[in-house]
Every structure is written in C-alpha cells, then in structure tokens.
Amino acid sequence: MPTVIINKPVAGTLQPTAVRNPFYRFKYPKSVLDGGFGSFDGANYTNRCAKDGESYPATANEKLANLTLKETVYNVFVRASSFDEMVSAQNQGANFEGPHSGVHLAAACGQDLALLSIAAFEPLFWLHHVNVDRLIAFWQALHFENATMHFSYASDQLFATPTGTIVTPKYPILPFMGWGGSPLTSESVTHIRDWGYTYAPMRFWDQAPGETKMEVSRTVNSLYGPREQQQWQERYSFKGLRRRERMPQREYFAKVEVERSELELPCQVQLFLKGNLAGSFTLLDMPKKGMSYDTIPLRRGIEAVGISRLSTKSVLGTIEDGLGVVISKLDGTTMSLDHVPSLKIEVEDMDVVPPDSLNELPTLGAAQTRTVMGRPLAIGEYS
C-alpha cells in the first residue's frame, strides 16, 4: 500500500493520519537515472513482481512458500557448530546464507532485491536483514560457548578494500564508523547486547547465558521445529507425567557444493525428487568465484512422494534413482549441468533424537554420506 494509517498526536489527542508507507518502494534520484553513478538500466523506482503474469505480494508469497525456509533455518540452529559455518556458504555445513539468498531472490520475484548492487535500496532488504540479524543472535544464544567468529581470507575488490587484502574479524568495515571516530569491525558488531537492543525472548540484563539458551530453544522449537515434535511435547507436558523415551527419527539431507565461477549468477540450484521440488540452494551475484556449500533438508520432498515410512535403504534408493537437478537463472531459463562440472551432491542420512523438552534442541546421531548423481530434470517429465 502506498500509504498507511498511523496515530499522530494533534493538540494533545491522537488522530488517525495517512502517511507515505516507507516500506512501499524507493524512488531512485534523477542523478542515478541520468547515469551520474554509472550505467543504470532499472526503472525510476524499485520493482516487485512486475513481470507479465506476476502480482505482488501473491507471486512473491508463492515463490517463498516453495522454499524450504522453515526446515532449512531449523537445520542451521541444530547442526551448525561454529559461527563461521553458520554465517557463510563459503564454508562447508549448514548456514543461514542459503535461505537468506533464497528470500532475496523470491521476495520481489527476482527484481531489485535480487541484485546486490541495488538491493539495499529496496525497503524489503531492511525487513529481511533485521530477521537475519535476529536468527544469528538466536544461534549465538544457543551456542554461547562458541559464539565468536574466526576467519581470514583474501578479499575481492570492494568499496574500501583493495583486491587481495587479507580480511579478518578485526579488519575495518569502512565507511562505517563507531564511537570516537574509529572504524567498526566485524568483531565489534558481533554481539547485539553491546549495542543496546535485543529480540524476544532474550533478556541479557537478568538472564544467565544458560537461561537465555533455554528460552531461545523453546522459541526456535515452536517457530521452526517439526510439527509432530511440537505436538508430542504438548501431549506429554502435563505435570507429573513421566516422559517416554523418544525414538530417533531418520532424517535425510542433500549436501551441495559448486564453484560459483561456473554459474550465471544469480541463480538457484533446485533439487527435485520424482518431479517434486525437494529443496533449493540460491546463489546471489557476489562473490563471482569460489566454492559455495549448503545443506538442504529433504524431509518435504520425501513426504511429498510418500516414502517417509519406508526403510532407510528404500528411501536412499528412491533418492538415488529419482533425484533431478535444475539450475534456474534469473530470467527463468536454465543452465546445462554439463557446464557446471564442479557441482557435487551428497545425500546424508542420520538419526535425530527429538528433545525431552522444548527447552532443548534435538540430539544428532552418527551420519552416513554417499555421493549421488543428480540428473537433469526434463521439463514435463513427471507431469
């Protein structure tokens, strides 16, 4: 909506007043449209789902619903064991960068929000990144013993960073400045408690780290955990009722890795199981090169084809025989898998023991991994 109604104080009383909706869209300055900051081929304002056959927010909601956001986010909370694994797809393991990038691509149907050179002008960017900040803060509360970052890499050329610069948590993130005129660093903005804000249910001022961990565990389980896990907890939560020992659940994951320089970025590596979309790995248009990794839960795809109650051997056989791969580009066309020799997919299965309480996260058993050959999915193959 271009305008929203707020309550504005007028002569000592609150009056409903229509104001411009700051999250509606951003109008690019004339100097940008005239090429004052380089070539610019966009419209005079940020666009969302403006292509033929699209509408906002209906098309965006449909695209977001096709992403396994809930399952993937929960998987990061449960599995990522270090800050570096959790925060970046440039490290192997479960990370928030994958689902973060998926929202960038889907929430505006592949328009301004999907292109990192202009994404920050799209008001949705700020709503999205506040939530990413919240997810990272939750992970830090759950893993408070290991909640600091440790990285070192040679940077590509950025705004104030020459090519080849070794970047660490102490490297200045110019042009952002802190108190006293010193540049901020990744290390200085790691913990939200140092910046005077929080997200429910975290109360740093009167909770010990262990208490915060329990509160965040309950929130994470309630918002992102499997539905049957929550239902079981509700059923057996009466006082004095001795809990039954929970049986491990067999879960399956696709571990994807690919060299970015082989792709036409941004793009999405989509995994299909017998024609049903099982999960996806979204890669934005920066960085241009380097390996990227993601771990994709396959629960939704397995349930869609009705094999969740079969033996582990049968499920793995179905995945191996029925896994299809599509690399979808921003314009809706696809890339040939022959042009992406680095693409590797491993299927991992492991026992996951549900927690005795929503105040805890599940316990992971030993994992077994095998490489599978994802074949190109022919259009209409399962229609």
Short mmCIF file of C-alpha atoms in Angstrom, two decimals:
data_model
loop_
_atom_site.label_atom_id
_atom_site.label_comp_id
_atom_site.label_asym_id
_atom_site.label_seq_id
_atom_site.Cartn_x
_atom_site.Cartn_y
_atom_site.Cartn_z
CA MET A 1 0.00 0.00 0.00
CA PRO A 2 1.41 3.44 -0.89
CA THR A 3 0.10 4.91 2.37
CA VAL A 4 -0.54 3.62 5.88
CA ILE A 5 -2.60 4.99 8.75
CA ILE A 6 -0.78 5.95 11.92
CA ASN A 7 -1.92 7.66 15.11
CA LYS A 8 -0.44 11.16 15.19
CA PRO A 9 -0.60 13.47 18.22
CA VAL A 10 -2.62 16.57 17.34
CA ALA A 11 -3.47 19.17 20.02
CA GLY A 12 -3.00 16.64 22.79
CA THR A 13 -5.03 13.83 21.20
CA LEU A 14 -4.19 11.00 18.81
CA GLN A 15 -5.60 11.44 15.32
CA PRO A 16 -5.52 8.77 12.57
CA THR A 17 -3.32 10.18 9.81
CA ALA A 18 -2.39 8.82 6.38
CA VAL A 19 1.37 8.91 5.71
CA ARG A 20 3.60 7.55 2.97
CA ASN A 21 4.46 3.90 3.58
CA PRO A 22 8.26 3.82 3.93
CA PHE A 23 8.30 0.12 3.02
CA TYR A 24 6.31 0.54 -0.19
CA ARG A 25 9.15 1.32 -2.60
CA PHE A 26 12.19 3.54 -3.11
CA LYS A 27 12.32 6.21 -5.82
CA TYR A 28 15.75 6.46 -7.41
CA PRO A 29 17.15 10.03 -7.65
CA LYS A 30 17.29 11.69 -11.06
CA SER A 31 21.10 11.74 -10.89
CA VAL A 32 21.06 7.93 -10.80
CA LEU A 33 18.64 7.68 -13.73
CA ASP A 34 20.86 10.11 -15.68
CA GLY A 35 23.91 7.87 -15.18
CA GLY A 36 25.67 10.01 -12.61
CA PHE A 37 26.78 6.90 -10.71
CA GLY A 38 27.43 4.66 -13.70
CA SER A 39 25.14 2.82 -16.06
CA PHE A 40 21.69 2.10 -14.65
CA ASP A 41 19.05 0.25 -16.63
CA GLY A 42 16.38 -0.01 -13.92
CA ALA A 43 13.06 1.76 -13.55
CA ASN A 44 12.72 5.03 -11.66
CA TYR A 45 11.72 3.12 -8.53
CA THR A 46 12.24 -0.33 -7.01
CA ASN A 47 10.13 -3.05 -8.60
CA ARG A 48 8.49 -6.13 -7.11
CA CYS A 49 6.92 -8.90 -9.19
CA ALA A 50 6.27 -6.57 -12.14
CA LYS A 51 6.75 -9.07 -14.98
CA ASP A 52 3.88 -10.38 -17.10
CA GLY A 53 1.68 -12.76 -15.10
CA GLU A 54 3.07 -11.66 -11.73
CA SER A 55 1.48 -9.68 -8.92
CA TYR A 56 2.74 -8.50 -5.57
CA PRO A 57 2.52 -9.93 -2.96
CA ALA A 58 0.72 -13.04 -4.31
CA THR A 59 3.50 -14.22 -6.63
CA ALA A 60 6.19 -13.46 -4.05
CA ASN A 61 4.32 -15.44 -1.39
CA GLU A 62 4.00 -18.37 -3.78
CA LYS A 63 7.73 -18.33 -4.51
CA LEU A 64 8.61 -18.04 -0.82
CA ALA A 65 6.31 -20.95 0.02
CA ASN A 66 8.24 -23.12 -2.44
CA LEU A 67 11.42 -22.58 -0.44
CA THR A 68 12.03 -24.91 2.50
CA LEU A 69 12.79 -21.91 4.69
CA LYS A 70 11.41 -23.27 7.97
CA GLU A 71 13.21 -26.61 7.68
CA THR A 72 16.48 -25.08 6.49
CA VAL A 73 16.58 -22.45 9.23
CA TYR A 74 15.88 -25.06 11.92
CA ASN A 75 18.61 -27.25 10.47
CA VAL A 76 21.15 -24.44 10.95
CA PHE A 77 20.18 -23.99 14.60
CA VAL A 78 20.56 -27.71 15.23
CA ARG A 79 23.62 -28.53 13.13
CA ALA A 80 25.92 -25.53 12.70
CA SER A 81 28.62 -25.88 15.36
CA SER A 82 30.69 -22.75 14.71
CA PHE A 83 30.00 -19.11 13.88
CA ASP A 84 31.88 -19.38 10.59
CA GLU A 85 29.84 -22.40 9.48
CA MET A 86 26.55 -20.79 10.49
CA VAL A 87 27.05 -17.45 8.79
CA SER A 88 28.60 -18.20 5.39
CA ALA A 89 28.08 -20.51 2.41
CA GLN A 90 31.82 -20.27 1.73
CA ASN A 91 32.30 -22.84 4.50
CA GLN A 92 31.02 -26.40 4.43
CA GLY A 93 27.96 -27.14 6.53
CA ALA A 94 24.54 -25.72 7.36
CA ASN A 95 24.36 -21.93 7.07
CA PHE A 96 21.93 -19.03 7.02
CA GLU A 97 23.36 -17.60 3.78
CA GLY A 98 21.44 -20.13 1.68
CA PRO A 99 17.93 -19.30 2.97
CA HIS A 100 18.92 -15.62 3.21
CA SER A 101 19.75 -15.63 -0.50
CA GLY A 102 16.53 -17.50 -1.28
CA VAL A 103 14.48 -14.67 0.23
CA HIS A 104 16.49 -12.11 -1.77
CA LEU A 105 15.51 -13.92 -4.97
CA ALA A 106 11.89 -14.79 -4.16
CA ALA A 107 10.50 -11.89 -2.12
CA ALA A 108 10.46 -9.48 -5.08
CA CYS A 109 10.32 -12.13 -7.85
CA GLY A 110 13.94 -11.73 -8.92
CA GLN A 111 13.88 -7.96 -9.32
CA ASP A 112 15.78 -5.21 -7.44
CA LEU A 113 16.09 -7.19 -4.19
CA ALA A 114 17.92 -9.99 -6.04
CA LEU A 115 20.75 -7.77 -7.32
CA LEU A 116 23.28 -6.91 -4.63
CA SER A 117 24.41 -3.71 -6.37
CA ILE A 118 20.99 -2.12 -5.70
CA ALA A 119 19.30 -4.48 -3.20
CA ALA A 120 19.83 -2.16 -0.22
CA PHE A 121 17.59 0.49 -1.84
CA GLU A 122 14.66 -1.94 -1.72
CA PRO A 123 12.82 -1.42 1.61
CA LEU A 124 12.27 -5.19 1.88
CA PHE A 125 16.05 -5.51 2.26
CA TRP A 126 15.90 -3.92 5.70
CA LEU A 127 12.98 -6.02 6.92
CA HIS A 128 14.76 -9.13 5.67
CA HIS A 129 18.11 -8.31 7.23
CA VAL A 130 16.61 -7.45 10.60
CA ASN A 131 15.29 -11.01 10.67
CA VAL A 132 18.67 -12.41 9.59
CA ASP A 133 20.24 -10.43 12.46
CA ARG A 134 17.66 -11.99 14.78
CA LEU A 135 18.42 -15.53 13.57
CA ILE A 136 22.15 -15.02 14.08
CA ALA A 137 21.51 -13.66 17.60
CA PHE A 138 19.39 -16.73 18.36
CA TRP A 139 22.17 -19.04 17.15
CA GLN A 140 24.69 -17.19 19.33
CA ALA A 141 22.44 -17.65 22.36
CA LEU A 142 22.13 -21.37 21.65
CA HIS A 143 25.90 -21.74 21.17
CA PHE A 144 27.13 -19.07 23.57
CA GLU A 145 30.28 -21.07 24.34
CA ASN A 146 31.35 -20.73 20.69
CA ALA A 147 29.62 -17.56 19.52
CA THR A 148 32.53 -15.57 18.10
CA MET A 149 33.84 -15.51 14.54
CA HIS A 150 37.22 -16.68 13.28
CA PHE A 151 38.02 -16.12 9.61
CA SER A 152 40.78 -14.97 7.31
CA TYR A 153 40.51 -14.66 3.53
CA ALA A 154 41.82 -12.66 0.59
CA SER A 155 39.13 -10.19 -0.44
CA ASP A 156 37.88 -9.32 -3.88
CA GLN A 157 37.78 -5.60 -4.61
CA LEU A 158 35.12 -3.83 -2.56
CA PHE A 159 34.19 -0.21 -1.74
CA ALA A 160 37.19 0.40 0.52
CA THR A 161 39.06 -2.90 0.26
CA PRO A 162 41.73 -3.49 -2.42
CA THR A 163 41.86 -6.87 -4.16
CA GLY A 164 43.88 -9.43 -2.21
CA THR A 165 43.51 -7.72 1.18
CA ILE A 166 43.55 -10.27 4.00
CA VAL A 167 40.30 -9.72 5.85
CA THR A 168 39.86 -10.85 9.47
CA PRO A 169 37.26 -10.05 12.17
CA LYS A 170 39.42 -7.05 13.15
CA TYR A 171 39.54 -5.55 9.64
CA PRO A 172 37.78 -2.13 9.33
CA ILE A 173 34.40 -2.25 7.58
CA LEU A 174 34.61 1.21 6.05
CA PRO A 175 32.82 3.57 5.69
CA PHE A 176 31.07 2.59 8.94
CA MET A 177 32.45 4.40 11.97
CA GLY A 178 31.99 3.77 15.69
CA TRP A 179 32.35 5.87 18.80
CA GLY A 180 35.38 8.13 18.89
CA GLY A 181 35.82 8.06 15.12
CA SER A 182 37.28 4.57 14.95
CA PRO A 183 36.05 2.34 12.10
CA LEU A 184 33.77 -0.51 13.02
CA THR A 185 34.94 -4.09 12.55
CA SER A 186 33.10 -7.39 12.24
CA GLU A 187 34.32 -8.23 15.73
CA SER A 188 32.94 -5.01 17.24
CA VAL A 189 29.39 -5.68 15.97
CA THR A 190 29.27 -9.41 16.76
CA HIS A 191 27.03 -9.28 19.85
CA ILE A 192 23.75 -7.36 19.90
CA ARG A 193 23.92 -6.92 23.68
CA ASP A 194 26.81 -4.49 23.12
CA TRP A 195 24.51 -2.30 21.02
CA GLY A 196 21.63 -1.89 23.44
CA TYR A 197 18.90 -3.96 21.77
CA THR A 198 17.55 -7.48 21.84
CA TYR A 199 14.94 -9.83 20.39
CA ALA A 200 12.32 -11.68 22.41
CA PRO A 201 12.78 -13.85 24.42
CA MET A 202 16.39 -12.80 25.14
CA ARG A 203 16.87 -10.69 28.28
CA PHE A 204 20.61 -10.20 28.71
CA TRP A 205 20.17 -7.94 31.73
CA ASP A 206 18.53 -10.51 34.01
CA GLN A 207 19.21 -13.92 32.42
CA ALA A 208 22.26 -16.11 32.74
CA PRO A 209 23.52 -17.49 29.39
CA GLY A 210 22.06 -20.90 30.22
CA GLU A 211 18.63 -19.39 30.91
CA THR A 212 18.69 -17.45 27.65
CA LYS A 213 19.65 -20.65 25.81
CA MET A 214 16.59 -22.46 27.20
CA GLU A 215 14.24 -19.61 26.32
CA VAL A 216 15.61 -19.35 22.79
CA SER A 217 15.43 -23.14 22.38
CA ARG A 218 11.73 -23.02 23.20
CA THR A 219 11.16 -20.21 20.70
CA VAL A 220 13.16 -21.94 17.96
CA ASN A 221 11.40 -25.28 18.51
CA SER A 222 7.99 -23.60 18.48
CA LEU A 223 8.56 -21.47 15.38
CA TYR A 224 10.78 -23.67 13.23
CA GLY A 225 10.73 -27.22 14.60
CA PRO A 226 8.83 -30.16 13.07
CA ARG A 227 5.10 -30.05 13.74
CA GLU A 228 4.96 -33.59 15.14
CA GLN A 229 7.72 -32.72 17.63
CA GLN A 230 5.65 -29.83 18.98
CA GLN A 231 2.50 -31.96 19.11
CA TRP A 232 4.28 -34.66 21.11
CA GLN A 233 5.58 -32.09 23.58
CA GLU A 234 2.08 -30.67 24.07
CA ARG A 235 0.62 -34.13 24.57
CA TYR A 236 3.13 -35.17 27.22
CA SER A 237 3.67 -31.87 29.01
CA PHE A 238 1.38 -32.50 31.99
CA LYS A 239 2.94 -32.16 35.43
CA GLY A 240 3.99 -35.44 36.97
CA LEU A 241 3.70 -37.40 33.72
CA ARG A 242 6.89 -39.32 33.09
CA ARG A 243 8.09 -38.81 29.57
CA ARG A 244 8.51 -41.76 27.28
CA GLU A 245 11.89 -42.21 25.67
CA ARG A 246 11.73 -40.64 22.25
CA MET A 247 12.52 -42.83 19.28
CA PRO A 248 15.13 -41.47 16.85
CA GLN A 249 13.80 -40.15 13.56
CA ARG A 250 15.72 -40.86 10.36
CA GLU A 251 16.35 -37.60 8.52
CA TYR A 252 17.86 -37.04 5.09
CA PHE A 253 19.85 -34.11 3.71
CA ALA A 254 21.42 -33.08 0.43
CA LYS A 255 24.88 -31.57 0.80
CA VAL A 256 25.51 -29.38 -2.25
CA GLU A 257 28.74 -27.76 -3.37
CA VAL A 258 29.53 -25.78 -6.52
CA GLU A 259 32.12 -23.39 -7.97
CA ARG A 260 30.46 -20.02 -8.43
CA SER A 261 32.53 -19.01 -11.48
CA GLU A 262 30.84 -21.80 -13.49
CA LEU A 263 27.38 -20.32 -12.89
CA GLU A 264 25.47 -17.41 -14.39
CA LEU A 265 24.73 -15.54 -11.18
CA PRO A 266 22.33 -15.03 -9.53
CA CYS A 267 20.82 -18.48 -9.90
CA GLN A 268 19.19 -21.29 -7.98
CA VAL A 269 20.19 -24.95 -7.83
CA GLN A 270 16.86 -26.75 -7.46
CA LEU A 271 16.56 -30.37 -6.32
CA PHE A 272 13.55 -32.44 -7.37
CA LEU A 273 12.53 -35.86 -6.08
CA LYS A 274 10.43 -37.73 -8.63
CA GLY A 275 9.35 -34.38 -10.05
CA ASN A 276 8.52 -32.72 -6.71
CA LEU A 277 10.60 -29.75 -5.59
CA ALA A 278 12.53 -31.00 -2.56
CA GLY A 279 14.77 -28.02 -1.85
CA SER A 280 16.98 -25.38 -3.39
CA PHE A 281 20.30 -23.58 -2.98
CA THR A 282 20.25 -19.91 -4.03
CA LEU A 283 23.46 -18.13 -5.03
CA LEU A 284 23.42 -14.33 -5.43
CA ASP A 285 25.62 -12.36 -7.83
CA MET A 286 28.53 -11.86 -5.42
CA PRO A 287 31.11 -13.23 -4.89
CA LYS A 288 31.78 -14.16 -8.51
CA LYS A 289 34.10 -17.06 -7.77
CA GLY A 290 34.93 -19.60 -5.08
CA MET A 291 33.26 -22.72 -3.76
CA SER A 292 29.87 -22.42 -2.04
CA TYR A 293 28.12 -25.02 0.10
CA ASP A 294 24.72 -25.72 1.57
CA THR A 295 22.94 -28.49 3.44
CA ILE A 296 19.32 -28.92 2.34
CA PRO A 297 16.77 -30.91 4.39
CA LEU A 298 14.90 -33.37 2.16
CA ARG A 299 12.01 -34.03 4.54
CA ARG A 300 9.45 -32.09 2.46
CA GLY A 301 10.36 -33.86 -0.76
CA ILE A 302 10.37 -37.29 0.88
CA GLU A 303 6.94 -36.69 2.39
CA ALA A 304 5.62 -35.40 -0.95
CA VAL A 305 6.40 -38.71 -2.69
CA GLY A 306 5.08 -40.78 0.23
CA ILE A 307 8.23 -42.67 1.20
CA SER A 308 8.89 -41.30 4.70
CA ARG A 309 7.79 -44.57 6.37
CA LEU A 310 9.94 -46.81 4.18
CA SER A 311 13.24 -48.33 5.27
CA THR A 312 16.40 -46.26 5.07
CA LYS A 313 17.61 -48.42 2.19
CA SER A 314 14.40 -47.84 0.23
CA VAL A 315 14.41 -44.08 0.84
CA LEU A 316 18.04 -43.77 -0.25
CA GLY A 317 17.32 -45.88 -3.32
CA THR A 318 14.42 -43.61 -4.28
CA ILE A 319 16.58 -40.52 -3.84
CA GLU A 320 19.39 -42.01 -5.91
CA ASP A 321 17.04 -43.05 -8.72
CA GLY A 322 14.72 -40.04 -8.64
CA LEU A 323 16.89 -37.01 -7.88
CA GLY A 324 16.59 -34.37 -10.58
CA VAL A 325 18.54 -31.11 -10.73
CA VAL A 326 17.68 -27.81 -12.40
CA ILE A 327 19.91 -24.73 -12.37
CA SER A 328 17.47 -21.87 -12.86
CA LYS A 329 18.72 -18.44 -13.94
CA LEU A 330 17.21 -15.09 -13.06
CA ASP A 331 15.37 -14.83 -16.38
CA GLY A 332 13.69 -18.21 -15.86
CA THR A 333 15.86 -20.13 -18.31
CA THR A 334 18.11 -22.96 -17.17
CA MET A 335 21.79 -23.86 -17.36
CA SER A 336 23.06 -27.17 -18.66
CA LEU A 337 24.59 -29.31 -15.93
CA ASP A 338 27.37 -30.14 -18.40
CA HIS A 339 28.62 -26.56 -17.96
CA VAL A 340 28.92 -26.96 -14.18
CA PRO A 341 31.39 -29.83 -13.64
CA SER A 342 32.08 -28.78 -10.05
CA LEU A 343 28.50 -29.46 -8.93
CA LYS A 344 28.56 -32.23 -6.34
CA ILE A 345 25.64 -33.59 -4.36
CA GLU A 346 25.93 -35.94 -1.42
CA VAL A 347 22.98 -37.48 0.39
CA GLU A 348 23.36 -37.74 4.14
CA ASP A 349 21.16 -39.75 6.49
CA MET A 350 21.30 -39.63 10.27
CA ASP A 351 19.26 -40.38 13.37
CA VAL A 352 17.81 -37.29 15.03
CA VAL A 353 16.58 -37.78 18.60
CA PRO A 354 13.82 -35.28 19.49
CA PRO A 355 14.38 -33.34 22.72
CA ASP A 356 12.73 -34.29 26.01
CA SER A 357 11.62 -30.68 26.35
CA LEU A 358 11.07 -27.71 24.07
CA ASN A 359 13.79 -26.05 26.17
CA GLU A 360 16.32 -28.23 24.35
CA LEU A 361 17.28 -28.91 20.75
CA PRO A 362 17.36 -32.38 19.17
CA THR A 363 20.40 -34.63 19.53
CA LEU A 364 22.16 -35.80 16.37
CA GLY A 365 23.39 -39.33 15.81
CA ALA A 366 26.12 -40.60 13.50
CA ALA A 367 25.75 -39.58 9.87
CA GLN A 368 26.34 -41.61 6.72
CA THR A 369 27.07 -39.86 3.45
CA ARG A 370 27.17 -41.04 -0.14
CA THR A 371 27.60 -39.18 -3.44
CA VAL A 372 24.65 -39.25 -5.84
CA MET A 373 24.37 -38.29 -9.48
CA GLY A 374 21.62 -35.74 -9.89
CA ARG A 375 20.36 -35.91 -13.46
CA PRO A 376 18.87 -33.03 -15.43
CA LEU A 377 15.14 -32.82 -14.91
CA ALA A 378 13.34 -32.84 -18.24
CA ILE A 379 10.52 -30.31 -18.46
CA GLY A 380 7.20 -32.13 -18.20
CA GLU A 381 8.89 -35.40 -17.25
CA TYR A 382 6.53 -36.01 -14.32
CA SER A 383 3.50 -34.07 -15.50
#
